[in-house]
Short mmCIF file of C-alpha atoms and ligand atoms in Angstrom, two decimals:
data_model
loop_
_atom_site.label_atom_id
_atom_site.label_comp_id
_atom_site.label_asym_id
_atom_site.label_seq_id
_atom_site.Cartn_x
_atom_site.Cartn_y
_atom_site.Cartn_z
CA UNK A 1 0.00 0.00 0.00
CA UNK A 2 1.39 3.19 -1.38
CA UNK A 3 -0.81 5.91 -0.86
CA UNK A 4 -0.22 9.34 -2.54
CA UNK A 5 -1.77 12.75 -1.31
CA UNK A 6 -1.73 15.23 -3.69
CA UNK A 7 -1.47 18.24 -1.67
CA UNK A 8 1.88 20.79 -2.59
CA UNK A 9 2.63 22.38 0.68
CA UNK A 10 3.33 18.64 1.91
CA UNK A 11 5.51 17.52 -1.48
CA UNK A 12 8.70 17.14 0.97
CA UNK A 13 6.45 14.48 3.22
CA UNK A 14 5.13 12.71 0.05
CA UNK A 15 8.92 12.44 -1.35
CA UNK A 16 9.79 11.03 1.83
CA UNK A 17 7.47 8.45 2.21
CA UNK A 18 7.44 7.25 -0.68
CA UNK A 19 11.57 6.77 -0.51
CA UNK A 20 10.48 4.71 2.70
CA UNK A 21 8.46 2.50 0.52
CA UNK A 22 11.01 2.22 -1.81
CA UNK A 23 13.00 0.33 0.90
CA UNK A 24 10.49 -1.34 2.12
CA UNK A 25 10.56 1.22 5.34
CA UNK A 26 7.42 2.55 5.11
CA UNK A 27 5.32 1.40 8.19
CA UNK A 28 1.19 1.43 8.08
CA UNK A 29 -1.21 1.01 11.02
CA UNK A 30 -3.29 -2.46 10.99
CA UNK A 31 -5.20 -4.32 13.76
CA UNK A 32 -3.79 -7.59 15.18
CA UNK A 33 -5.37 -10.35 13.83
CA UNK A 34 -4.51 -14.08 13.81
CA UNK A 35 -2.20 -16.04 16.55
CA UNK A 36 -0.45 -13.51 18.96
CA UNK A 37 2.99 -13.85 18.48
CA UNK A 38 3.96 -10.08 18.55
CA UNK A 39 2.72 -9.07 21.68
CA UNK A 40 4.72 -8.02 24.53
CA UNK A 41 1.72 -9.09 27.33
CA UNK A 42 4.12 -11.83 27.89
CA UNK A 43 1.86 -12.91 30.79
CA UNK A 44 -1.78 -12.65 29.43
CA UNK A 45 -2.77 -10.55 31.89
CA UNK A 46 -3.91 -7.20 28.80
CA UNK A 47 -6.45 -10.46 27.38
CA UNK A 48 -6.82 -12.20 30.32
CA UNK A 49 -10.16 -11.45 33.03
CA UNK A 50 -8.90 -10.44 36.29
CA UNK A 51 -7.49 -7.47 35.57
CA UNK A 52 -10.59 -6.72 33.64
CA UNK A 53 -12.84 -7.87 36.62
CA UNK A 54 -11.23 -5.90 38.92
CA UNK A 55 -11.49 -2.52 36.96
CA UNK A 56 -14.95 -3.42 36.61
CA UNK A 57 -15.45 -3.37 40.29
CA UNK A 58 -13.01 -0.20 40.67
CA UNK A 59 -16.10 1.76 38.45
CA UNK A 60 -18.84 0.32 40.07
CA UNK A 61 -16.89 2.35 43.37
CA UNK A 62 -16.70 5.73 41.28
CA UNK A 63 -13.03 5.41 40.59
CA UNK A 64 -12.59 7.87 37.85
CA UNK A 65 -10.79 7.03 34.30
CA UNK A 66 -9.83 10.74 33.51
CA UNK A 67 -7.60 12.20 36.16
CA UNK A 68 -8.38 15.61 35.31
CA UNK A 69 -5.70 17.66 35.10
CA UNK A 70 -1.40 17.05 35.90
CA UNK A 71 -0.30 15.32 39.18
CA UNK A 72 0.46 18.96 40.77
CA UNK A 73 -2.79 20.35 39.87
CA UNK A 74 -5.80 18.10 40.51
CA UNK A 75 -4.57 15.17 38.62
CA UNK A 76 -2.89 13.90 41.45
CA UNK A 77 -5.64 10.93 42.95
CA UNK A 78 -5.51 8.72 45.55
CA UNK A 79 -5.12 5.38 43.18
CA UNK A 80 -1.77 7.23 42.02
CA UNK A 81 -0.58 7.50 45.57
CA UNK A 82 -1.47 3.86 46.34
CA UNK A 83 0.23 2.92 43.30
CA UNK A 84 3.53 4.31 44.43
CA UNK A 85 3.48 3.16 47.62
CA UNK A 86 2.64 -0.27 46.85
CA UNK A 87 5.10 -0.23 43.78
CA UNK A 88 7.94 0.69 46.57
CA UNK A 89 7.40 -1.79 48.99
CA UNK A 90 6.89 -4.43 46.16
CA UNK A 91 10.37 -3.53 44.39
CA UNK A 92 11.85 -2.83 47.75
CA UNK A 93 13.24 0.31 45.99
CA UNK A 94 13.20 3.77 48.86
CA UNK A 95 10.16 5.39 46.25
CA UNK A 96 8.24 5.00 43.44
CA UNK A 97 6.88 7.61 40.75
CA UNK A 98 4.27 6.49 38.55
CA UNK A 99 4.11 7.97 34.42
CA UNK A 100 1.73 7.75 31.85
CA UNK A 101 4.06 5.32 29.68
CA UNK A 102 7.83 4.66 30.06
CA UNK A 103 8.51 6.50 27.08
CA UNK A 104 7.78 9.61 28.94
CA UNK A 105 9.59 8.42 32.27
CA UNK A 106 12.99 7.63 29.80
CA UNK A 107 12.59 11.06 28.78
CA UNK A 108 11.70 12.65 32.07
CA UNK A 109 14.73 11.13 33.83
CA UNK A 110 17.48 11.66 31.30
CA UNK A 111 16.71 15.51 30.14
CA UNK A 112 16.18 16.13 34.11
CA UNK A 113 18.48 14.34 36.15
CA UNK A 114 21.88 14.77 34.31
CA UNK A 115 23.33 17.99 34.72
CA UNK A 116 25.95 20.49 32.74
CA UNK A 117 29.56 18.57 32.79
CA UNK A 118 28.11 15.27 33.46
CA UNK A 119 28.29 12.42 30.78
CA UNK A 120 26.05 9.65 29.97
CA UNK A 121 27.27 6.61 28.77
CA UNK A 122 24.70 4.47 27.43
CA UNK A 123 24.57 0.53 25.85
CA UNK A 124 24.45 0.81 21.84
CA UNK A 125 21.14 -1.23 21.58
CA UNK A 126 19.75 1.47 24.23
CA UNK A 127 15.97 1.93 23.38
CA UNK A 128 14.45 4.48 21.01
CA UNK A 129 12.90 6.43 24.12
CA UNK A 130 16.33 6.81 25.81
CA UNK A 131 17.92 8.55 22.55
CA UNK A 132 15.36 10.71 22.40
CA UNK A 133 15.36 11.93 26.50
CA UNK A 134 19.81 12.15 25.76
CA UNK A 135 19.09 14.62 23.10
CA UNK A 136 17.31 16.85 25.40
CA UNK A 137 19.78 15.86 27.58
CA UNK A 138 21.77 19.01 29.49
CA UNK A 139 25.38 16.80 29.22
CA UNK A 140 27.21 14.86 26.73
CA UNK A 141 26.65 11.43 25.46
CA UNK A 142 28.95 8.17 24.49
CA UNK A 143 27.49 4.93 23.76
CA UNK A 144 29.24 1.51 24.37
CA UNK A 145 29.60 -2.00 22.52
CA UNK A 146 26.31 -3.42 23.08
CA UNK A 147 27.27 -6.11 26.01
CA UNK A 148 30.77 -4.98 26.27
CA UNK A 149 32.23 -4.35 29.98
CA UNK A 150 35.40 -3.99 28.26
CA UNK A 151 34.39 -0.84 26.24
CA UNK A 152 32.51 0.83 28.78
CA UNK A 153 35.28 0.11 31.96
CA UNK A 154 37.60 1.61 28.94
CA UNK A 155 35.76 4.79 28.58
CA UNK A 156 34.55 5.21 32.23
CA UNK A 157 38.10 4.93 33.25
CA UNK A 158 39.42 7.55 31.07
CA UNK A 159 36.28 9.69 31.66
CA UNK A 160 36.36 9.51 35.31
CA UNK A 161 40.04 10.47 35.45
CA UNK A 162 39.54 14.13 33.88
CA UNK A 163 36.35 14.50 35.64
CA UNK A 164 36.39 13.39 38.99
CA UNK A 165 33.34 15.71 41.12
CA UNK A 166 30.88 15.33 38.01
CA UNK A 167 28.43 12.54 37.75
CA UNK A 168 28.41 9.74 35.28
CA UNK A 169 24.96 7.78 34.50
CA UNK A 170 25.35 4.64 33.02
CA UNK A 171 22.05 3.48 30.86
CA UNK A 172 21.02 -0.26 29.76
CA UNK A 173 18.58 -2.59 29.52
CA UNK A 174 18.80 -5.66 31.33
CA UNK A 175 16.66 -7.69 28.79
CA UNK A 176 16.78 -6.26 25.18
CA UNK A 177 13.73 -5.64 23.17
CA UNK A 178 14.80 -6.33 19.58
CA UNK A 179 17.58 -9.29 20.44
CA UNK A 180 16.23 -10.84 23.89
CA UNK A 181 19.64 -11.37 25.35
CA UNK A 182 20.82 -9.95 28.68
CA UNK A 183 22.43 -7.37 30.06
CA UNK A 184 25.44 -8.18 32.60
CA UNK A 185 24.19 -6.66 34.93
CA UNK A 186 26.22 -7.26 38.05
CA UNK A 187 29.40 -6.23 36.09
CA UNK A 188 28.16 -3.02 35.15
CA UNK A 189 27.17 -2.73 38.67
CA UNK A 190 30.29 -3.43 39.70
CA UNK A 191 31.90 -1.00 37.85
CA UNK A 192 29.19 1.92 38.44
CA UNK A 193 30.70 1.22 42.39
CA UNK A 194 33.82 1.53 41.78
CA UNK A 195 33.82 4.71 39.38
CA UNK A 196 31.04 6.21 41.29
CA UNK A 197 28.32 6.25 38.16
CA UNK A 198 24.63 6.76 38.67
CA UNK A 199 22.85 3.32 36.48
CA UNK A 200 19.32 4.10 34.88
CA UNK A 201 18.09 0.74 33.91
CA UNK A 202 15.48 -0.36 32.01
CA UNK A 203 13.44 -3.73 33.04
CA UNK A 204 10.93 -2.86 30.28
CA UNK A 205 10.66 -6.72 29.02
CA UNK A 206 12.18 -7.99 32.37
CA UNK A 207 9.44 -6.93 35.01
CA UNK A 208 7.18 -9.44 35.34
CA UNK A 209 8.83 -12.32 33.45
CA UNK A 210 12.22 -12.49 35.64
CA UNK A 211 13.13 -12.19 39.15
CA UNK A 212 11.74 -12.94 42.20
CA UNK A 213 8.04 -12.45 42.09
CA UNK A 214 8.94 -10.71 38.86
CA UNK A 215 10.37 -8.03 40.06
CA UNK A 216 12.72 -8.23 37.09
CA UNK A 217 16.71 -8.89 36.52
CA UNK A 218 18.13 -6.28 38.87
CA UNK A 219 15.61 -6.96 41.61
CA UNK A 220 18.74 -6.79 43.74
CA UNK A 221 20.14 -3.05 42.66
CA UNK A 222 16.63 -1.60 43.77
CA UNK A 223 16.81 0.82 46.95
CA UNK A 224 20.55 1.57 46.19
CA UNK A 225 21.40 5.21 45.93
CA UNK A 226 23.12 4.60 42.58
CA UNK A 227 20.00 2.60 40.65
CA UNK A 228 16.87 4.30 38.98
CA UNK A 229 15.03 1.29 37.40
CA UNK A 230 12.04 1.71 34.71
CA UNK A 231 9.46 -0.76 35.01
CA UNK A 232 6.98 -0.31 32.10
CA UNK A 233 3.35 -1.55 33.02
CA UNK A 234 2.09 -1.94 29.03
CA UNK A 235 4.10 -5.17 28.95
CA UNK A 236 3.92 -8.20 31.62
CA UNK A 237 1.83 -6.40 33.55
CA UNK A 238 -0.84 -6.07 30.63
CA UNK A 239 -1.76 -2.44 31.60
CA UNK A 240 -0.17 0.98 30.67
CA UNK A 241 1.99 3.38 32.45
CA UNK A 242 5.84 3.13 33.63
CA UNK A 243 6.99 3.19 37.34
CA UNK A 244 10.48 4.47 37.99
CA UNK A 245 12.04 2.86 41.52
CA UNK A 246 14.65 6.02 42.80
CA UNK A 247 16.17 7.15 45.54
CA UNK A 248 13.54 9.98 47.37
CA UNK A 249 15.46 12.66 46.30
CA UNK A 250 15.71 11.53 42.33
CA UNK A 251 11.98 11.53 43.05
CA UNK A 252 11.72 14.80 44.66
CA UNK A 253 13.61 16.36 41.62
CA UNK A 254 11.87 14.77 39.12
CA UNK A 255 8.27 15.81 40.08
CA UNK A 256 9.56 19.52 40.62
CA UNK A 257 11.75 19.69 37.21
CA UNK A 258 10.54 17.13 34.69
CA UNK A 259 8.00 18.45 32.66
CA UNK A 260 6.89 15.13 30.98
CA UNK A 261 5.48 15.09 34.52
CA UNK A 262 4.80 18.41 35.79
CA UNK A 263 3.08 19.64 31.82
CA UNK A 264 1.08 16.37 31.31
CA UNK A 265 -2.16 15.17 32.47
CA UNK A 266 -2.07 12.53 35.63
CA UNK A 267 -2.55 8.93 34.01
CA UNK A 268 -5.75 7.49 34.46
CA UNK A 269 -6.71 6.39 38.17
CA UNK A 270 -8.75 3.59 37.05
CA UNK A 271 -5.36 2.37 35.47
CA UNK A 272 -3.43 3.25 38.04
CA UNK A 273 -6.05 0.62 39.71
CA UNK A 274 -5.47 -1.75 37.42
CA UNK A 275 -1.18 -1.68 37.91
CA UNK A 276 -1.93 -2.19 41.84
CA UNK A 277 -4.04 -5.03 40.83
CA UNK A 278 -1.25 -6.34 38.30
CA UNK A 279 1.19 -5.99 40.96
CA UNK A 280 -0.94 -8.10 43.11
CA UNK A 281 -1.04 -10.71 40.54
CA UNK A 282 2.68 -11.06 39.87
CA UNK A 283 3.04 -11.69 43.62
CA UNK A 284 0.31 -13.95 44.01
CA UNK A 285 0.57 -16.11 40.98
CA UNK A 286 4.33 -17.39 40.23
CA UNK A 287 2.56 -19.98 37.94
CA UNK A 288 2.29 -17.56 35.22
CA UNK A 289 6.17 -16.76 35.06
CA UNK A 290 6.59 -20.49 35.63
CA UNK A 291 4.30 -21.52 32.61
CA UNK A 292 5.66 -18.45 30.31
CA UNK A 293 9.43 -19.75 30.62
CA UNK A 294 8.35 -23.37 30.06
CA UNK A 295 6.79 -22.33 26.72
CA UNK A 296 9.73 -19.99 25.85
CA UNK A 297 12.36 -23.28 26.24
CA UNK A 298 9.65 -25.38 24.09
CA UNK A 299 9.51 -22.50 21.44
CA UNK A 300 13.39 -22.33 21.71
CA UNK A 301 13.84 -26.01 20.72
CA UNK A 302 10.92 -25.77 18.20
CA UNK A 303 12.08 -22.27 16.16
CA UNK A 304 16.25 -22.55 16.47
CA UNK A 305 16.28 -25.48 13.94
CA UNK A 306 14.78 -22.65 12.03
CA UNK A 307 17.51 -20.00 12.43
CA UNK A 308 15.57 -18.31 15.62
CA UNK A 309 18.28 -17.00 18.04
CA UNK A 310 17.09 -17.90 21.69
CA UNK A 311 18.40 -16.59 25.02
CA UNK A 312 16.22 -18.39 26.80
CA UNK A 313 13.73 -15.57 26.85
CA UNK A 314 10.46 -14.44 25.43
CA UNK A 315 11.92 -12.54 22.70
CA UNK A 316 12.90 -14.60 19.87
CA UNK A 317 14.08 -13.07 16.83
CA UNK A 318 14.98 -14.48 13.51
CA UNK A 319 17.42 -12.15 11.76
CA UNK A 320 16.46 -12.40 7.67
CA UNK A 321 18.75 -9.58 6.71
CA UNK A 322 16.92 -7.60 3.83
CA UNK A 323 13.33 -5.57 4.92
CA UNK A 324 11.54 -6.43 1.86
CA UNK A 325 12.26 -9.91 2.56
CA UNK A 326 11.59 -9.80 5.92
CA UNK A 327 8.51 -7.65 5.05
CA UNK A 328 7.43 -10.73 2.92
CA UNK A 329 7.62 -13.42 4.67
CA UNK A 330 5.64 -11.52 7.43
CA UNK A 331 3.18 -10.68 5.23
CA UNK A 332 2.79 -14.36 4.37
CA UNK A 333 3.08 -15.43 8.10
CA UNK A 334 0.14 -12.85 8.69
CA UNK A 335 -1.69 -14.26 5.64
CA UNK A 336 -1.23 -17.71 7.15
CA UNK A 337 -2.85 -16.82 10.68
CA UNK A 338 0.09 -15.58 12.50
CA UNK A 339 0.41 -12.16 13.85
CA UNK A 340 4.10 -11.97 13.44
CA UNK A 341 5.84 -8.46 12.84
CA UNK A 342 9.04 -7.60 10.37
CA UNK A 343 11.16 -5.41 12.46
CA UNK A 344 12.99 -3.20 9.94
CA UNK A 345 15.51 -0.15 10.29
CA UNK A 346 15.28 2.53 12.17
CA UNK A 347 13.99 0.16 14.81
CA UNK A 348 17.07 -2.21 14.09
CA UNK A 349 20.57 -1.86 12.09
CA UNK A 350 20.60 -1.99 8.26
CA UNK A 351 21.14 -5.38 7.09
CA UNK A 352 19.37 -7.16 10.54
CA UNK A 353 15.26 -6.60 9.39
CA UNK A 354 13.89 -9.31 11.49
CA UNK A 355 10.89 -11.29 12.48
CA UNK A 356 10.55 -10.83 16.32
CA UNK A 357 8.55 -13.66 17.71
CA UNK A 358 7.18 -13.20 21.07
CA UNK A 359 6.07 -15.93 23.41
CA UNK A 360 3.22 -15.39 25.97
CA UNK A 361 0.67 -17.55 27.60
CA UNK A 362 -1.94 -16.22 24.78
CA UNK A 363 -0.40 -19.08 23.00
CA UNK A 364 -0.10 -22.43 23.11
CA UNK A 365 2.72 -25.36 22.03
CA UNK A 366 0.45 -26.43 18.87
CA UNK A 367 0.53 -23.29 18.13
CA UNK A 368 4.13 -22.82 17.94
CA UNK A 369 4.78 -26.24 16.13
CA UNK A 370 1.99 -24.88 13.80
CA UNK A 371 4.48 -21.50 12.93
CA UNK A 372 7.19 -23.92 12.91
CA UNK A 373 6.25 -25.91 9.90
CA UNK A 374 4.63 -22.53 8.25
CA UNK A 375 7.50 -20.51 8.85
CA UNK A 376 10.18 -23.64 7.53
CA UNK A 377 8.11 -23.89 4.07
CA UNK A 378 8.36 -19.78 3.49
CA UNK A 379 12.26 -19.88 4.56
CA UNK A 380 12.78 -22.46 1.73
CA UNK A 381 10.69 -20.63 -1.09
CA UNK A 382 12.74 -19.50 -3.60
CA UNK A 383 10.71 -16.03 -3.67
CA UNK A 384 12.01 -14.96 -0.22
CA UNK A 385 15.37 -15.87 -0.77
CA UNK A 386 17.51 -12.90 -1.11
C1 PLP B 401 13.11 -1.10 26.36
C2 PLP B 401 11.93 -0.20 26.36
N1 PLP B 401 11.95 0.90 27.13
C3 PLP B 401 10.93 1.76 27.14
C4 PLP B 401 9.81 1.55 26.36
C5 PLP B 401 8.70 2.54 26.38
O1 PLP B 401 7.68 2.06 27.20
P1 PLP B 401 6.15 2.42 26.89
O2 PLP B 401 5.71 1.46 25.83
O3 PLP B 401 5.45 2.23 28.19
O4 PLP B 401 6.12 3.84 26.42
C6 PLP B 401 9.74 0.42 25.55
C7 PLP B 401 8.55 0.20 24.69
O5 PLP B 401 8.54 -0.48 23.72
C8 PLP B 401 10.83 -0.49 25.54
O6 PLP B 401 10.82 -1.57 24.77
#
């Protein structure tokens, strides 16, 4: 679908996007349809009924879905309040601030916290939300090897030397979106200790799926002074909204300086309801995780045959290479029943378009033997080869 609009004061837009479907870039807004494997409610919780049930009950007690205005006006509710709290005890971390997605927090925290003469250093496969809060960033910026402990000890070292009063913020994910392997965590932590750095770490696809009660991959760094963790609620906890778990005072700061926060209406209360309830749920029901990571092994032995590249996770991506071909075989997989997505550049690196399966308990093994033998006839048609 190439759709032209024949309007001259937006020729530079049409020239663009019709370069982007000359590459096969060009992205268009559809509904999900067949077998969910491209959705990141890992758990089942977004489809599932108790969340559901529960928000029910929250309107039939007047709990309001608009908030009404921003958290320092008279957006700031009750259910928000409750949220936080709960969210700090549950993550052990010293507070909690709640945002309306973690898009917003990543930006909120990195063009607020950092100050003049500080430096970020931040993991190359760092996620599209954290480039964009660096930019507004008030310091410098150097990204690492993706994974590398080497690199960044190498240019912490050398940073840290010339700069010694000024802080240093480290940035990562511990479970990455678009590849599904892990972050080392304790080795980065290590290294934040002993050149003094500040880690902002993002359990976006960890929370809920890892960790005890799944409180995510660096369960243990929460309530340190040196760790500011993002735990987005849109995923595995089949809601919307992103807590950040900070030391009081990055809290403090944020809610009097950020203005993703302080110029943006109060998320909804009813889903601010809804996160306590998911919270409750990942506490209550260890089955889920347990379930989820038994179907990730079986779709690990089922889909690497087929060039998938497991970490034991999840996310399970099959690198093809080329978008259009990528785009293809997508559109075939979709054609076939399977909501699968082609993950193309900007998202990912020229040259790595992907398929990223996901695995969650909307699915079932037949299912994934049934993409198995779908997916192994369109990887040996001659049309998709590249
Ligand atoms: C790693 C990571 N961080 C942050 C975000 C942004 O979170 P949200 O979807 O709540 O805006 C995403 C969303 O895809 C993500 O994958």
């Amino acid at each position: 679908m190439t759709e032209n609009y024949p309007l001259p004061r937006f020729n530079f837009h049409q020239k663009y996007l019709n370069a982007l479907s000359q590459t096969s870039q060009r992205r268009h807004l559809y509904q999900s349809h067949g077998l969910s494997f491209s959705s990141n409610d890992y758990l089942g919780l977004a489809t599932g009924t108790e969340i559901s049930n529960a928000a029910q009950k929250a309107i039939d007690a007047n709990i309001p879905i608009g908030s009404g205005g921003s958290r320092l006006l008279s957006g700031n509710h009750e259910q928000h309040e409750a949220l936080e709290t709960e969210a700090a005890a549950f993550f052990k971390a010293q507070s909690s601030l709640y945002f309306a997605n973690g898009y917003a927090a990543n930006m909120a925290v990195l063009s607020t916290l950092p100050q003049k003469g500080d430096m970020i250093f931040y993991d190359d496969l760092i996620h599209a939300s954290s480039h964009d809060g660096m930019r507004l960033a008030r310091c410098e910026a150097q990204s690492f090897a993706h994974n590398d402990t080497q690199d960044l000890h190498a240019k912490i070292k050398i940073w840290r030397a010339k700069n010694p009063d000024n802080n240093m913020w480290i940035l990562f994910e511990t479970y990455y979106s678009m590849d599904g392997d892990r972050a080392p965590i304790d080795a980065i932590s290590d290294l934040a200790h002993q050149y003094d750095a500040i880690m902002v770490i993002d359990e976006a696809h960890a929370c809920g799926v890892y960790g005890p009660d799944g409180r995510g991959l660096a369960a243990h760094l929460d309530g340190r002074d040196n760790a500011i963790i993002l735990r987005t609620c849109g995923k595995a906890m089949g809601c919307e909204g992103a807590l950040l778990c900070l030391p009081n005072i990055a809290k403090d700061f944020l809610i009097n300086r950020a203005r993703h926060f302080i110029f943006s209406t109060a998320p909804s209360p009813l889903i601010a309801h809804s996160v306590r309830t998911a919270l409750r749920i990942m506490q209550i029901q260890p089955q889920r995780r347990e379930a989820l990571m038994q179907l990730c092994d079986y779709a690990a032995k089922i889909l690497s045959p087929l060039g998938a590249i497991t970490h034991g996770g999840p996310i399970i991506p099959i690198i093809i290479g080329e978008a259009k071909r990528t785009m293809d075989i997508a559109a075939a997989l979709q054609d076939a029943g399977f909501d699968i997505r082609a993950i193309r550049p900007p998202t990912v690196a020229q040259g790595s378009s992907r398929l990223r399966i996901c695995i969650s308990l909307n699915i079932d093994r037949e299912d994934i033997d049934n993409l198995a033998l779908t997916l192994k006839k369109l990887l040996s048609k001659d049309c998709y080869e590249s």
